Coordinates of C-alpha atoms and ligand atoms in Angstrom, one line a residue:
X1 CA -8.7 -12.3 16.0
X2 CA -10.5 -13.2 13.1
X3 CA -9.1 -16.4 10.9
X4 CA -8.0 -15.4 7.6
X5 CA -9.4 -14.0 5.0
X6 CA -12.3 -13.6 6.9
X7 CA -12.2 -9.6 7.8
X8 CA -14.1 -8.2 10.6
X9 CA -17.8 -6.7 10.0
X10 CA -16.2 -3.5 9.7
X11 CA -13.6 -5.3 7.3
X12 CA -10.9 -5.4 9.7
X13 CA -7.5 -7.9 9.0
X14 CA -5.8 -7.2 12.1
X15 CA -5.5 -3.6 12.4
X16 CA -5.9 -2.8 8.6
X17 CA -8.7 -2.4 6.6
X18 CA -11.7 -0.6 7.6
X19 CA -13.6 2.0 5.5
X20 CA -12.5 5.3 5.5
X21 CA -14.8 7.6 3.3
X22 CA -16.6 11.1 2.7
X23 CA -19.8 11.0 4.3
X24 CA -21.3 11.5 0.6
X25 CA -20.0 8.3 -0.5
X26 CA -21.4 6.8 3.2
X27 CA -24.6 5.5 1.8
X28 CA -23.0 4.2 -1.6
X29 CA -20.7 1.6 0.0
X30 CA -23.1 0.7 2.6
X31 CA -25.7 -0.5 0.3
X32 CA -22.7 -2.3 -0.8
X33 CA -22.0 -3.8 2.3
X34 CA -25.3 -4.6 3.4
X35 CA -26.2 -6.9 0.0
X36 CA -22.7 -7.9 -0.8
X37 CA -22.8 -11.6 0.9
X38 CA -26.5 -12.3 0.1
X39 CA -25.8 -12.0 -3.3
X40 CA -22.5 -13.8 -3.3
X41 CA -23.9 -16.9 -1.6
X42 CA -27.4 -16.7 -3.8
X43 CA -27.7 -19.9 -5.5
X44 CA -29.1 -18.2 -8.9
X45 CA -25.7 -15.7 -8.7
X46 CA -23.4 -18.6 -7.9
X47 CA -25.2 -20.6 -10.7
X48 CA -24.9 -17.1 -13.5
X49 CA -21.4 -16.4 -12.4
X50 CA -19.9 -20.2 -12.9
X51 CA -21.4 -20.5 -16.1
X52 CA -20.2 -17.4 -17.2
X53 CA -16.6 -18.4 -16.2
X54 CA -16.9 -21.6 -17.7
X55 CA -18.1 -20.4 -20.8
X56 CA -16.9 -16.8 -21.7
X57 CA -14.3 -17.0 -19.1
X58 CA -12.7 -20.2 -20.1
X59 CA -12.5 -21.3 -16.8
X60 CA -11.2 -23.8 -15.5
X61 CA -8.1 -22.1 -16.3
X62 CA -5.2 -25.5 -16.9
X63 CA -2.5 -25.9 -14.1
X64 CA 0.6 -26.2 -16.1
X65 CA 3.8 -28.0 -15.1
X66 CA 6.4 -26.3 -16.3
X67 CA 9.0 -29.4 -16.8
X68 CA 11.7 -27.2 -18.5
X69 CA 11.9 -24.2 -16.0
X70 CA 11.3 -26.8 -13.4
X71 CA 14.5 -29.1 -14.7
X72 CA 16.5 -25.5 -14.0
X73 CA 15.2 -24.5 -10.7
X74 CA 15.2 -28.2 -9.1
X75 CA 11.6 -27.7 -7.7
X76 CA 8.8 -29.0 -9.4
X77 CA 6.9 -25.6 -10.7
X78 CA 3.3 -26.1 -12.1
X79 CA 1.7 -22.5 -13.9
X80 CA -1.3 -21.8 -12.9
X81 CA -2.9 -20.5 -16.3
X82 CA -4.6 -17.3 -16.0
X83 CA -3.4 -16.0 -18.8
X84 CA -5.2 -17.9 -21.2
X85 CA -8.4 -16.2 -19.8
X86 CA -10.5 -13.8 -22.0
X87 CA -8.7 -10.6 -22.2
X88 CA -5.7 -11.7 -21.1
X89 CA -5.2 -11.6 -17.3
X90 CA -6.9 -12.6 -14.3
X91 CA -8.9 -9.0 -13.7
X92 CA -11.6 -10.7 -15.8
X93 CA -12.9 -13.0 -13.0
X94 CA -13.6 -10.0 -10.3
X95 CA -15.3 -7.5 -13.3
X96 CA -17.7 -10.6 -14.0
X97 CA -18.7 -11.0 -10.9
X98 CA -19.0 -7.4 -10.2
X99 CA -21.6 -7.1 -13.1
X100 CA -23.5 -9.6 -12.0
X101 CA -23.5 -8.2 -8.6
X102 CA -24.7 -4.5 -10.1
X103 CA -27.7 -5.7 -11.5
X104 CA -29.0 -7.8 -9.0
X105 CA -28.3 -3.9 -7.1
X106 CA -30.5 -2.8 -9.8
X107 CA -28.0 -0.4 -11.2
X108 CA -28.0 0.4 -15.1
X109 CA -24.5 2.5 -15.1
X110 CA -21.3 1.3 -14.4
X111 CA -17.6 3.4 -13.4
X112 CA -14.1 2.6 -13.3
X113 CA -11.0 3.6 -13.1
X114 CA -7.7 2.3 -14.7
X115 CA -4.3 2.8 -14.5
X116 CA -2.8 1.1 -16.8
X117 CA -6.4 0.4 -18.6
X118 CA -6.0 -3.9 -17.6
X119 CA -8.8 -3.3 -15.5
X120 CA -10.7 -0.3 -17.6
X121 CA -10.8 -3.0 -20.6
X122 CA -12.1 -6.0 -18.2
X123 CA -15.3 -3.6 -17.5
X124 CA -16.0 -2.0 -20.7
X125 CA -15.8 -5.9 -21.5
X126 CA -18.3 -7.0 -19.1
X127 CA -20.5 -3.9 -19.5
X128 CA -21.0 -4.9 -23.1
X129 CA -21.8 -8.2 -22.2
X130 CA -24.0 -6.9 -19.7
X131 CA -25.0 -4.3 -22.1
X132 CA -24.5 -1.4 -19.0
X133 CA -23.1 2.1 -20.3
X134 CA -19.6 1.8 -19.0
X135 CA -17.9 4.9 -18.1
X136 CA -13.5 5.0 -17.4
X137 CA -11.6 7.6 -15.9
X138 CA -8.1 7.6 -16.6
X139 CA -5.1 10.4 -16.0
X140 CA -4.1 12.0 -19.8
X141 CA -0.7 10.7 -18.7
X142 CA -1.9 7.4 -19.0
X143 CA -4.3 8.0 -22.1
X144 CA -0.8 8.5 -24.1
X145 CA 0.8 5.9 -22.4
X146 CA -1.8 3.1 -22.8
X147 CA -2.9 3.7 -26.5
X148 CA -4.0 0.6 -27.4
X149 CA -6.0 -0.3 -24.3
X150 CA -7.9 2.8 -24.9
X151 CA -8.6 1.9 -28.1
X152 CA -9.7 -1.1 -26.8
X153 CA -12.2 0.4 -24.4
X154 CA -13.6 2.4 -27.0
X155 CA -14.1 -0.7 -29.8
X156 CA -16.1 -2.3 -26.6
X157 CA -18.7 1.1 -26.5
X158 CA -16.8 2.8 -22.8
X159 CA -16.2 6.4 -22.6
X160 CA -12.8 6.8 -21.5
X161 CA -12.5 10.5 -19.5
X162 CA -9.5 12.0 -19.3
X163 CA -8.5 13.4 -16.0
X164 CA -6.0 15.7 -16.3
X165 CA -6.2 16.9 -12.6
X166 CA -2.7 16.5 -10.6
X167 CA -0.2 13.8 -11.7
X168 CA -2.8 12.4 -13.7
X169 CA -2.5 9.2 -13.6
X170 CA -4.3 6.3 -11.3
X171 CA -4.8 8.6 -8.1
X172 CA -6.6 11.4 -10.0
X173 CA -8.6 9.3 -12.3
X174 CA -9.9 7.2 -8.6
X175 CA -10.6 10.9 -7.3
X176 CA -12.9 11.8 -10.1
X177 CA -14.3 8.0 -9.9
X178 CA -15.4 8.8 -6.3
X179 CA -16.8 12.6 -7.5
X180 CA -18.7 10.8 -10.2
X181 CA -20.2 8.2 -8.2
X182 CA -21.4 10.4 -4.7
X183 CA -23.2 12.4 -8.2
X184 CA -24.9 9.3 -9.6
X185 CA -25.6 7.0 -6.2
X186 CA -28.8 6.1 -7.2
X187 CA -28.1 4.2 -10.6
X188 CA -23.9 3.5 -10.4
X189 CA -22.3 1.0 -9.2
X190 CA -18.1 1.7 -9.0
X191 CA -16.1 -1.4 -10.0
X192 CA -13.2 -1.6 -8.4
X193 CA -10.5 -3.7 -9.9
X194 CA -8.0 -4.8 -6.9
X195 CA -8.7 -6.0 -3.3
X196 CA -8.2 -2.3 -2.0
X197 CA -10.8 0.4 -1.1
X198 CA -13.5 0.5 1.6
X199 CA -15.0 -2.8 2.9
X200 CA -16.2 -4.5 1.6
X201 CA -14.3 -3.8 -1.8
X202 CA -11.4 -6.0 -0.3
X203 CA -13.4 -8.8 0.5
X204 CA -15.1 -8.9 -2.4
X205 CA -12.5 -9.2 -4.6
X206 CA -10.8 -11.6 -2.5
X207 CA -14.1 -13.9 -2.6
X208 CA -14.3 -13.0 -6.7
X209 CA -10.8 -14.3 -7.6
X210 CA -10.6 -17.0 -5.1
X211 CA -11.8 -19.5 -7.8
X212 CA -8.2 -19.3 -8.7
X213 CA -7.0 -21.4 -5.5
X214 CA -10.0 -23.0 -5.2
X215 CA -9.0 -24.7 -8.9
X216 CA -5.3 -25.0 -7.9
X217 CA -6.8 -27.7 -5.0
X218 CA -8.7 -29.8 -6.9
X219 CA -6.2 -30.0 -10.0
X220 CA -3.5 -30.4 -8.1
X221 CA -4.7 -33.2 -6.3
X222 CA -6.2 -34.7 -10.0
X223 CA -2.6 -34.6 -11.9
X224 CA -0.2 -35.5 -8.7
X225 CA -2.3 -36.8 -6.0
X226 CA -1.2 -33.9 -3.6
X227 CA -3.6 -32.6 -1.9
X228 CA -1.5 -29.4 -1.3
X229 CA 1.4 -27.9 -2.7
X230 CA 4.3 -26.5 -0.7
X231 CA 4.6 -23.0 -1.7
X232 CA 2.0 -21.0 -3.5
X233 CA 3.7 -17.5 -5.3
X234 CA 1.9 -14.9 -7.0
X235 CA 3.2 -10.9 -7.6
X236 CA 1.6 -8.4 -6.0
X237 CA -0.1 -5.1 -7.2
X238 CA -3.2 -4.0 -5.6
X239 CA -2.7 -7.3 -4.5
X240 CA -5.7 -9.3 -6.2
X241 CA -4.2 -12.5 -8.2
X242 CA -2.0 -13.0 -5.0
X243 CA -5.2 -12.7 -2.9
X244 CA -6.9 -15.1 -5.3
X245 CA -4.4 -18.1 -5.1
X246 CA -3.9 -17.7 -1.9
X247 CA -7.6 -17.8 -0.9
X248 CA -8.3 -21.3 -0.2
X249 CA -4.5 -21.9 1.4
X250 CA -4.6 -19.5 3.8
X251 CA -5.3 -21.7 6.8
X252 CA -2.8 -24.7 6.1
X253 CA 0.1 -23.5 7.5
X254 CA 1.9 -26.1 5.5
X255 CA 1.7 -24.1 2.5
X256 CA 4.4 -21.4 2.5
X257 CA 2.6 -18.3 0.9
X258 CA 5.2 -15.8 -1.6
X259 CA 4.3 -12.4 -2.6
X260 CA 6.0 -10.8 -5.0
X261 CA 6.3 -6.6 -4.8
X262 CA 8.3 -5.1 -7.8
X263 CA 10.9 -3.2 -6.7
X264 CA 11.7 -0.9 -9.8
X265 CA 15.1 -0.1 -10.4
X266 CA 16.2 -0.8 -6.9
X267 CA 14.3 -0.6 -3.4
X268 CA 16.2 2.5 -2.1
X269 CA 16.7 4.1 -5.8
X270 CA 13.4 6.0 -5.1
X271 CA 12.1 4.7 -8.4
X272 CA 10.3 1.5 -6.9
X273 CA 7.1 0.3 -6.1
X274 CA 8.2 -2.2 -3.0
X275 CA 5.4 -1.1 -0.5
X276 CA 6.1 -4.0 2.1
X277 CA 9.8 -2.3 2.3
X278 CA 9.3 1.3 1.7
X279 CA 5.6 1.9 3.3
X280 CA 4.2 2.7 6.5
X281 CA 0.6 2.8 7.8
X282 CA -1.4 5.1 6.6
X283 CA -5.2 5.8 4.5
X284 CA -5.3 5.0 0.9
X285 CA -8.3 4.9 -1.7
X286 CA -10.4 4.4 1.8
X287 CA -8.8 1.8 3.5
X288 CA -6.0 1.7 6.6
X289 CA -3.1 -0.3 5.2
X290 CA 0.5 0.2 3.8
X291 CA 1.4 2.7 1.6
X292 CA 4.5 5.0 0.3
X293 CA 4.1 8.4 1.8
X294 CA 6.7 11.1 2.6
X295 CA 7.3 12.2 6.0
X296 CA 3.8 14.5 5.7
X297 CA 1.6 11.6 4.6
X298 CA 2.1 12.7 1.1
X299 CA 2.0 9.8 -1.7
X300 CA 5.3 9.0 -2.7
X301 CA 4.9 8.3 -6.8
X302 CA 5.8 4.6 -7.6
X303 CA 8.0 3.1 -10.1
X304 CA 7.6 -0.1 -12.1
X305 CA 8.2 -0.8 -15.5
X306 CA 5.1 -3.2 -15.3
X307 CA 2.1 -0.6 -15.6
X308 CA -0.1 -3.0 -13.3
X309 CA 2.6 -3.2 -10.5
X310 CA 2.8 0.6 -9.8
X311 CA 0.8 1.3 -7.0
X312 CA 2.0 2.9 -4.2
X313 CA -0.4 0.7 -1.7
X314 CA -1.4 -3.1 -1.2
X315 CA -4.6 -4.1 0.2
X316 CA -5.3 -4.3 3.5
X317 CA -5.5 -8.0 3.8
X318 CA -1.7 -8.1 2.4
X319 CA -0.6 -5.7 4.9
X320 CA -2.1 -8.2 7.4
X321 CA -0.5 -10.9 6.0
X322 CA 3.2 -9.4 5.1
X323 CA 2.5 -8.0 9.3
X324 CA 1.7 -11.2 10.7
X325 CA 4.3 -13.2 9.0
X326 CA 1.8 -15.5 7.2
X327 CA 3.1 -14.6 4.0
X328 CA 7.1 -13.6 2.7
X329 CA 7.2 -10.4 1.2
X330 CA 10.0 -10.3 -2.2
X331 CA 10.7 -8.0 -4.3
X332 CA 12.3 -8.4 -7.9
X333 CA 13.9 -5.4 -10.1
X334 CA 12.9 -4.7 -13.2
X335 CA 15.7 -5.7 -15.0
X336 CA 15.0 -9.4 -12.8
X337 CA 11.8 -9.3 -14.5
X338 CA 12.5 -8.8 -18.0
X339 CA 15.7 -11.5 -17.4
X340 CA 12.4 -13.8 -15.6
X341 CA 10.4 -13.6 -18.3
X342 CA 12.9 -14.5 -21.6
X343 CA 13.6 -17.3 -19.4
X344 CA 10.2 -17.9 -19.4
X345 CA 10.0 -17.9 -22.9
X346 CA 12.9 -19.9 -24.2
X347 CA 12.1 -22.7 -21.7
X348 CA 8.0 -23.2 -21.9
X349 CA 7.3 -21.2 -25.2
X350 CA 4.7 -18.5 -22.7
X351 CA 5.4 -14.6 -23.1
X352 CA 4.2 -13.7 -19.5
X353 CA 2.6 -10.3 -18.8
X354 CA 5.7 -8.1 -17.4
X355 CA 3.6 -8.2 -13.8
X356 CA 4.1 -11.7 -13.6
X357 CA 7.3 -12.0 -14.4
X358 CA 8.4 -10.5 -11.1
X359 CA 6.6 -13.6 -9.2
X360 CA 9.0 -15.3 -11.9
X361 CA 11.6 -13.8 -11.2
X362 CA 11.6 -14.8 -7.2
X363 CA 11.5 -18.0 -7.7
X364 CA 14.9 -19.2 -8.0
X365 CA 15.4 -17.2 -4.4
X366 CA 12.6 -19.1 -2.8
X367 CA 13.9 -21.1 0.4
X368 CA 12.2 -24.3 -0.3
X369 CA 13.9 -27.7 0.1
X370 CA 15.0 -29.6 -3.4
X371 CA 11.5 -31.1 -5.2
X372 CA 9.5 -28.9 -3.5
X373 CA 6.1 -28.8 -5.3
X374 CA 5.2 -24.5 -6.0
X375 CA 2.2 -23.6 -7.4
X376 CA 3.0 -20.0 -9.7
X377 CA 0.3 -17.8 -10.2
X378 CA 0.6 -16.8 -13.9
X379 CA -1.5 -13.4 -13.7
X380 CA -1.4 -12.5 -17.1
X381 CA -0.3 -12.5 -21.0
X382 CA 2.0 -10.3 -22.5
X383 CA 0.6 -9.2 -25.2
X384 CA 0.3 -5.7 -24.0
X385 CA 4.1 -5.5 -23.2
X386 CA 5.5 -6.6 -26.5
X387 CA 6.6 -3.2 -27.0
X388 CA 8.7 -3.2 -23.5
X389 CA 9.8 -6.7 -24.1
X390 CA 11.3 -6.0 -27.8
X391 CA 13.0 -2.6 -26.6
X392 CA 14.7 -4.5 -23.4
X393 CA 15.2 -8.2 -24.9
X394 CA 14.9 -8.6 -28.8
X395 CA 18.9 -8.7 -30.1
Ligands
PLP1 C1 -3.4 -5.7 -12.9 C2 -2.4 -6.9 -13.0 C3 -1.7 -7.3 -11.9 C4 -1.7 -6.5 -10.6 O1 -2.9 -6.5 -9.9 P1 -3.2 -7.3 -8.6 O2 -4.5 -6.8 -8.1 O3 -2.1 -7.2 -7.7 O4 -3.3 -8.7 -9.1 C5 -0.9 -8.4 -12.0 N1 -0.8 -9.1 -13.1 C6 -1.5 -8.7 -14.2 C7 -1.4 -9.5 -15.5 C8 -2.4 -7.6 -14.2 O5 -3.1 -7.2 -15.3

């Protein structure tokens, strides 16, 4: 086997990954996977895409130590701060990257699709940076959810297309993603916003946000003279932060990896989003992993009350990792959450995004010996749940 993260050729983590597509979209992805690592490791990319994180990013992102939550716990917790990127939330680091990557493809049109529009703003961001025409699918269900995030799209020059096909929401905005991209091969280029999808979508994302762990190493060395921390914690989605701070620690098996699912009102409520718990193997968006599906490989509809968190899969190399024991699987509520982050407030002055606040929220559960050193992967701002936070929190 393979050493993590490293998939297989054909994007293989153990027995998940893979690329499981239409024939019409066959040519798409592997143009895709043919270029993907020669541009990665070109030496003018590598040079366009630090600068750009450096200076429109605002990377490096600070490595916090959170004295006052850390007092509480009795481990020493240090934030790793990707909340104070642009935009608000990690997603930024894989869009740049994937814009860089779709010129040097030589395409002029980008597509996406967004759930709870997180990732739909990151592109239309990057695509007017870029100055690409940016086109969103999203479900209408999500369109009245997500106001101001459309609004957001739109101030940036995206089209946002409602999709009011099935549940409309994420799964039927990606369906008419994949429609509109086998009918414009030639100039699109489909960014993806989580490690999930066909190889080499996984991989690339993984590689995109892995600057997160790579920064974790050299400034936690910098601020405590440890090279490595003992436990590394992020909350899992798609699964692309986690896959980002995990990156660089996934072959010291001294650092004990935590994943974070959310688990909704309750794991066997039927209103959760725990996929390690509740999933089985199955095909999803184009990739072999873990997913909720009834007994005739239906979908199950998840349940979060953070937007970003319900998604019914996780990306293959997460369901090799939660398989294969290298990583613990959690799962907070999300009243947890919501309890996680005012705790997080009122001890470091930081309004998390409600996705983080379920790697929060695990933290006091984590088996880890007294003093412990934990690295936290703080995914995102809250700004966007305000609304959420004052309904469940404000007295
Ligand atoms: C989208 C999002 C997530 C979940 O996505 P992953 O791919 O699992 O990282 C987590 N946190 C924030 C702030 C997000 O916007």
């Amino acid at each position: 086997m393979q050493t993590l993260p490293q998939p297989t050729e054909n994007g293989y983590y153990g027995k998940f990954g893979g690329a499981f597509i239409p024939e019409l979209l066959r040519a798409n992805v592997e143009e895709l996977r043919r270029n993907y690592l020669a541009i990665l490791n070109d030496q003018s990319f590598c040079r366009e895409f630090d600068e750009l994180l450096r200076d429109y990013v605002g990377r490096p992102t600070p490595l916090y130590e959170a004295r006052r939550l850390s007092a509480l716990l009795g481990f020493r917790v240090f934030l790793k701060r990707e909340d104070l990127c642009h935009t608000g939330a990690h997603k930024i680091n894989n869009a740049v990257g994937q814009i860089l990557l779709a010129k040097r493809l030589g395409k002029t049109r980008i597509i996406a699709e967004t759930g709870a529009g997180q990732h739909g703003v990151a592109t239309a961001t990057v695509c007017a940076l870029a100055g690409l025409e940016c086109v969103v699918y999203m479900g209408a269900t999500d369109i009245e959810r997500q106001a101001p995030n459309v609004g957001r799209m739109k101030l940036l020059g995206a089209k946002v297309v409602p999709v009011h096909s099935g549940s409309a929401t994420l799964k039927d905005a990606t369906n008419e993603a994949i429609r509109d991209w086998i009918a414009h091969a030639a100039d699109t280029h489909y960014i993806i916003g989580s490690v999930v999808g066909p190889h080499p979508y996984p991989d690339l994302v993984a590689r995109l946000q892995s600057v997160i762990s790579r920064e974790i190493r050299t400034q936690l060395k910098a601020q405590t003279g440890q090279a490595l921390p003992d436990a590394v914690v992020a909350c899992v989605g798609g699964g692309s932060n986690a896959a980002g701070a995990f990156y660089h620690f996934l072959d010291e098996p001294t650092v004990k990896l935590f994943a974070v699912e959310a688990a909704g009102e309750g794991i066997h409520t039927s209103r959760s989003a725990a996929t390690t718990v509740l999933g089985s193997p199955g095909v999803i968006h184009g990739s072999y992993t873990l997913l909720m599906q009834d007994e005739y490989g239906q979908i199950t509809e998840p349940h979060s009350i953070s937007a970003g968190l319900d998604y019914p899969g996780i990306g293959p190399l997460h369901a090799a990792l939660s398989a294969n024991g290298r990583a613990t699987f959690l799962a907070a509520t999300d009243e947890e959450a919501l309890q996680a982050a005012s705790l997080l407030m009122h001890t470091e002055g930081i309004i998390p995004a409600l996705e983080t606040a379920h790697a929060l929220a695990a933290l006091h559960r984590l088996p880890l010996p007294a003093q412990a050193t934990v690295v936290l992967n703080l995914s995102g701002r809250g700004d966007k749940d305000l609304s959420t936070y004052l309904t469940h929190l404000a007295q």
